[in-house]
XYZ file of C-alpha atoms in Angstrom:
354
model
C 7.392 -7.465 15.774
C 9.066 -4.880 14.235
C 8.882 -5.886 10.642
C 5.809 -4.432 8.976
C 4.084 -7.787 7.457
C 5.800 -11.015 9.676
C 5.348 -14.116 7.845
C 2.498 -16.247 8.641
C 4.560 -19.143 10.529
C 6.077 -16.285 12.795
C 2.735 -13.787 13.784
C 1.077 -17.040 14.299
C 3.832 -19.755 16.191
C 1.880 -19.928 18.948
C -0.905 -21.391 17.705
C 0.715 -23.553 15.368
C 2.924 -24.264 18.509
C -0.103 -25.002 20.231
C -1.631 -27.289 17.531
C 1.600 -29.424 17.130
C 1.715 -30.204 21.044
C -1.984 -31.452 20.686
C -1.920 -32.991 17.337
C -2.030 -36.787 17.827
C -3.604 -37.664 14.419
C -1.372 -39.031 11.581
C 0.935 -36.889 9.484
C 2.049 -37.532 6.078
C 5.808 -37.477 5.533
C 6.962 -34.281 6.125
C 4.402 -32.438 7.499
C 4.399 -30.465 10.582
C 1.220 -31.044 11.615
C -1.593 -33.250 10.395
C -4.642 -32.667 7.717
C -7.170 -32.166 10.707
C -4.546 -29.694 12.402
C -3.806 -27.861 9.496
C -7.622 -27.080 8.289
C -7.940 -25.874 12.504
C -4.965 -23.771 12.333
C -6.874 -22.262 9.074
C -10.907 -22.057 9.978
C -10.130 -21.361 13.896
C -11.856 -23.600 16.436
C -13.605 -21.042 18.276
C -11.068 -20.909 21.385
C -7.343 -20.556 21.278
C -6.973 -20.942 17.439
C -8.091 -18.104 15.405
C -9.809 -18.177 11.772
C -7.539 -17.195 8.972
C -9.682 -17.936 5.977
C -13.649 -17.627 6.410
C -15.233 -19.595 3.972
C -16.826 -23.112 3.470
C -15.080 -25.688 5.380
C -15.403 -28.607 2.623
C -12.911 -25.753 0.282
C -10.181 -25.921 3.060
C -10.521 -29.813 3.425
C -10.394 -30.137 -0.193
C -7.147 -28.546 -0.499
C -5.418 -29.440 2.396
C -5.914 -33.482 0.965
C -5.058 -32.542 -2.394
C -1.283 -31.317 -0.675
C -1.392 -34.730 0.926
C -1.330 -36.551 -2.196
C 1.023 -36.280 -5.428
C -0.850 -33.591 -6.899
C -0.490 -29.957 -6.609
C -2.730 -27.629 -6.171
C -4.433 -24.944 -7.908
C -6.204 -22.085 -6.093
C -8.247 -20.291 -8.971
C -10.589 -17.152 -8.177
C -11.508 -13.693 -9.068
C -9.110 -11.127 -7.685
C -9.632 -10.427 -3.697
C -10.902 -13.767 -2.397
C -7.810 -14.789 -0.133
C -5.825 -17.018 -2.409
C -2.534 -15.754 -1.388
C -3.428 -15.540 2.031
C -4.756 -19.029 2.144
C -1.837 -20.288 0.219
C 0.835 -18.315 2.707
C -1.230 -20.327 5.659
C -1.495 -23.570 4.108
C 2.359 -23.275 3.544
C 2.982 -22.412 7.051
C 0.669 -24.591 8.610
C 2.081 -27.964 6.523
C 6.160 -26.868 6.014
C 6.278 -24.247 8.868
C 7.495 -22.185 6.015
C 5.738 -19.804 3.646
C 8.827 -18.182 1.902
C 9.653 -20.350 -0.502
C 7.399 -18.370 -3.105
C 8.071 -17.410 -6.835
C 5.893 -14.546 -7.986
C 4.585 -14.534 -11.393
C 4.859 -11.494 -13.403
C 5.310 -11.175 -17.216
C 8.750 -10.713 -16.876
C 9.288 -13.798 -14.483
C 12.095 -16.225 -16.215
C 12.281 -20.250 -16.083
C 15.377 -19.522 -13.859
C 12.859 -18.657 -10.759
C 11.229 -22.141 -11.235
C 14.667 -24.450 -12.020
C 17.897 -22.713 -11.087
C 20.295 -19.896 -11.904
C 23.901 -19.205 -11.812
C 26.454 -17.195 -9.605
C 28.342 -16.040 -12.636
C 31.471 -15.464 -11.013
C 31.338 -18.838 -9.222
C 30.866 -20.229 -12.522
C 33.303 -18.394 -14.692
C 36.290 -19.406 -12.229
C 35.477 -22.389 -11.391
C 32.977 -24.220 -14.036
C 29.676 -25.508 -13.345
C 29.245 -27.153 -10.157
C 26.498 -27.206 -7.314
C 28.408 -24.634 -5.312
C 27.953 -22.236 -8.306
C 24.044 -22.736 -8.887
C 21.519 -20.550 -7.459
C 18.515 -22.679 -6.409
C 15.034 -21.271 -7.255
C 12.530 -21.487 -4.367
C 11.067 -24.786 -5.989
C 14.092 -26.276 -6.096
C 14.812 -25.818 -2.387
C 11.303 -27.015 -1.599
C 12.258 -30.256 -3.652
C 15.398 -30.397 -1.447
C 13.750 -29.933 1.846
C 10.410 -31.598 1.583
C 8.538 -28.573 1.700
C 5.467 -26.642 -0.029
C 6.815 -24.111 -2.773
C 4.252 -21.641 -3.392
C 3.788 -19.882 -7.247
C 1.710 -17.267 -7.167
C 0.058 -15.749 -10.272
C 1.046 -18.624 -12.228
C -1.115 -17.208 -15.490
C 0.595 -14.367 -15.718
C 4.179 -15.739 -16.416
C 4.766 -16.873 -19.969
C 3.664 -20.008 -20.947
C 7.006 -21.302 -21.559
C 8.471 -21.003 -18.190
C 4.592 -22.287 -16.751
C 5.937 -25.182 -18.583
C 8.911 -25.747 -16.629
C 6.845 -27.329 -13.804
C 5.712 -30.073 -15.769
C 8.716 -32.381 -15.067
C 9.042 -31.374 -11.193
C 5.221 -32.055 -10.772
C 4.662 -35.117 -12.858
C 8.597 -36.577 -11.878
C 8.919 -35.063 -9.124
C 12.814 -34.485 -10.113
C 14.247 -31.751 -11.470
C 17.204 -32.514 -13.960
C 20.626 -30.409 -13.808
C 21.933 -31.202 -17.292
C 25.259 -29.194 -17.220
C 25.998 -31.422 -14.424
C 24.429 -34.833 -15.599
C 22.608 -34.566 -12.024
C 18.941 -34.155 -11.025
C 17.367 -33.127 -7.835
C 14.921 -35.195 -6.492
C 12.101 -34.096 -3.967
C 12.271 -35.348 -0.631
C 8.551 -36.042 0.833
C 6.397 -33.371 2.178
C 7.176 -31.467 -1.235
C 4.184 -30.071 -3.021
C 3.309 -27.273 -5.105
C 0.581 -24.505 -4.463
C -0.516 -22.353 -7.195
C -2.815 -19.225 -7.435
C -4.219 -17.541 -10.664
C -7.239 -15.608 -11.351
C -8.090 -14.954 -15.504
C -9.746 -11.508 -14.865
C -6.402 -9.937 -15.409
C -5.031 -8.141 -18.707
C -2.024 -10.270 -19.855
C -2.878 -13.754 -18.843
C -1.228 -16.708 -20.543
C -3.790 -19.828 -20.013
C -2.267 -23.318 -18.915
C -1.507 -25.464 -21.120
C -3.573 -28.983 -20.674
C -0.370 -30.614 -20.316
C 0.455 -28.900 -16.879
C -3.764 -28.387 -15.939
C -3.719 -31.676 -15.625
C -0.765 -31.604 -13.037
C -3.252 -29.655 -10.778
C -6.204 -30.323 -8.300
C -8.322 -26.745 -8.908
C -9.845 -25.518 -6.068
C -12.010 -22.230 -7.030
C -12.620 -19.991 -4.253
C -15.625 -18.126 -4.160
C -16.706 -14.779 -3.455
C -18.421 -14.278 0.020
C -21.650 -15.456 -0.312
C -23.714 -13.131 1.979
C -23.342 -9.369 3.005
C -23.011 -10.594 6.742
C -20.190 -13.202 5.801
C -18.198 -10.081 3.989
C -18.869 -7.818 6.940
C -17.125 -10.095 8.972
C -14.386 -11.211 6.795
C -13.621 -7.229 6.310
C -13.911 -6.662 10.110
C -11.440 -9.139 10.980
C -8.930 -7.881 8.542
C -9.442 -4.179 9.299
C -8.431 -4.874 12.497
C -5.497 -6.685 12.263
C -4.202 -4.638 9.990
C -4.673 -1.688 12.108
C -2.806 -3.292 14.964
C -0.076 -4.572 12.210
C 0.651 -1.191 11.156
C 0.281 0.533 14.953
C -2.652 2.762 13.797
C -3.964 4.955 16.745
C -7.266 3.951 18.218
C -9.950 4.419 16.068
C -14.002 4.267 16.743
C -14.674 1.748 13.650
C -18.284 1.567 13.565
C -19.973 -1.161 11.944
C -22.086 0.631 9.999
C -19.398 2.362 8.044
C -18.038 -1.361 7.203
C -21.445 -2.710 6.378
C -22.095 0.560 3.753
C -18.703 -0.472 1.965
C -19.554 -3.709 1.524
C -23.129 -2.984 0.391
C -21.727 -0.180 -2.549
C -18.802 -3.124 -3.362
C -21.478 -6.202 -3.504
C -24.380 -4.248 -5.201
C -21.536 -2.786 -8.271
C -20.429 -5.805 -8.531
C -23.680 -7.800 -8.836
C -25.327 -5.257 -11.280
C -28.695 -4.897 -8.679
C -29.748 -3.236 -5.390
C -29.582 -5.775 -2.428
C -33.529 -5.361 -2.371
C -33.393 -6.635 -6.059
C -35.401 -3.886 -7.212
C -33.182 -1.556 -9.255
C -30.342 -2.573 -11.810
C -26.987 -0.441 -11.890
C -24.008 -0.502 -14.168
C -21.034 -2.703 -12.919
C -17.497 -0.964 -13.153
C -14.675 -2.227 -14.905
C -13.026 -3.214 -11.682
C -13.338 -6.136 -9.594
C -14.493 -4.093 -6.287
C -13.148 -7.482 -4.099
C -13.048 -8.060 -0.262
C -9.657 -6.938 -0.485
C -10.043 -3.838 -1.937
C -12.862 -2.779 0.436
C -10.751 -3.589 3.406
C -8.046 -1.238 1.815
C -10.619 1.443 1.534
C -11.507 0.933 5.425
C -7.805 0.922 6.465
C -7.091 3.840 4.673
C -10.410 5.630 6.197
C -9.198 4.444 9.530
C -6.241 6.365 8.678
C -7.943 9.572 8.152
C -9.746 9.385 11.117
C -7.059 8.457 13.069
C -4.653 11.511 12.195
C -6.872 14.070 10.271
C -9.981 13.427 12.028
C -11.621 12.951 15.487
C -11.312 9.470 15.609
C -14.223 8.172 14.550
C -14.838 6.782 10.966
C -17.094 8.602 8.982
C -18.703 8.733 5.528
C -15.853 11.327 4.675
C -13.403 9.585 5.546
C -14.075 6.211 2.759
C -15.815 7.976 0.729
C -12.668 8.888 -1.286
C -10.921 5.033 -1.245
C -15.069 3.849 -2.572
C -14.284 6.325 -5.525
C -10.909 5.489 -6.070
C -11.973 1.924 -6.214
C -14.791 2.123 -8.690
C -13.286 4.660 -11.114
C -10.472 2.690 -12.764
C -11.248 3.840 -16.108
C -11.777 7.857 -15.884
C -14.662 8.016 -18.231
C -16.925 4.526 -18.445
C -16.402 4.175 -14.572
C -17.219 7.777 -13.925
C -20.541 7.734 -15.298
C -21.188 4.088 -13.988
C -20.402 5.494 -10.205
C -22.595 8.984 -10.318
C -25.486 6.869 -12.147
C -25.158 4.380 -9.015
C -24.822 7.530 -6.671
C -28.042 9.777 -7.786
C -30.338 6.818 -8.365
C -29.367 4.245 -5.236
C -27.379 6.482 -2.854
C -29.314 9.540 -3.079
C -32.686 7.445 -2.313
C -31.151 6.331 0.809
C -32.764 8.749 3.652
C -30.253 7.143 6.483
C -27.000 7.696 3.744
C -27.466 11.059 3.239
C -23.886 11.922 5.033
C -22.403 9.289 2.492
C -23.971 10.982 -0.487
C -22.539 14.399 -0.064
C -19.383 13.079 1.200
C -19.119 10.968 -2.561
C -20.009 13.979 -3.788
C -17.736 16.412 -2.697
C -14.684 13.717 -3.909
C -16.208 13.189 -7.064
């Protein structure tokens, strides 16, 4: 593929085809795969199907089971817990289409949930279905597919509430035409949200009742997080066509350790308390730091990932607030990193870029 980031259903088309061929379990109306096969697609089978999400199986089972009912799904968690990644693969497995997406921002208008108009045709012909511009949600309803709403809590409250009728009545009124669009079987909504970002608009109780909320936790152990980061870094390296680089597991473990200790406010051995910076230091940020490091090692180094290649990325991820976070980072560097004898190269590299 020549596109920078293929959609999940394109990138993993072969795996979806294998599952569909062997899937003899009951499928909900409108689904491409059975709930069991969708879960296998997400978690992998240790053989032909690669894991897309590394975490508790029960979390994925609850999410898939929710979408087989008339309840919408809300994936909730701190930034970097793979909410968007999971929602994309759920839509790909269920509908074979993850592209019916509404991206929530402070400037998202109600038309993104309902519909808009082609104003040239509207003025020339008057209101009609042909002059209408359907939203991704309207298209999902008409086609019986999954609609994705990203960062739901970043939308203004009145835009959020445009979903209430869609989720409760499974219909979208079009008062201008005295018509409505009723949802076909297979339609549902996956929304994602977190409460760590600034500018969050809390969901109304009426809207929250329409969702079944599944909380995605941060990786429970360092080993689990290292596994996630290693997999994604390898996938991104292939997708970006980065030159072959010797990616030492030690550097991945080091980045993950730094992020986990600063998130938790204590070192892994529990002996030293440290201050936490203002940022989230998520798994996704660790992946970004290591991918950037690989690019540095490949293009400007000797092809081996070294401490100097990841140091600048770590400092950039930690120091979000120029004053307070810099104090936190320097204190961690001097009280924790400096004392670890096998981290001396990393300590010197961080000092140089700090």
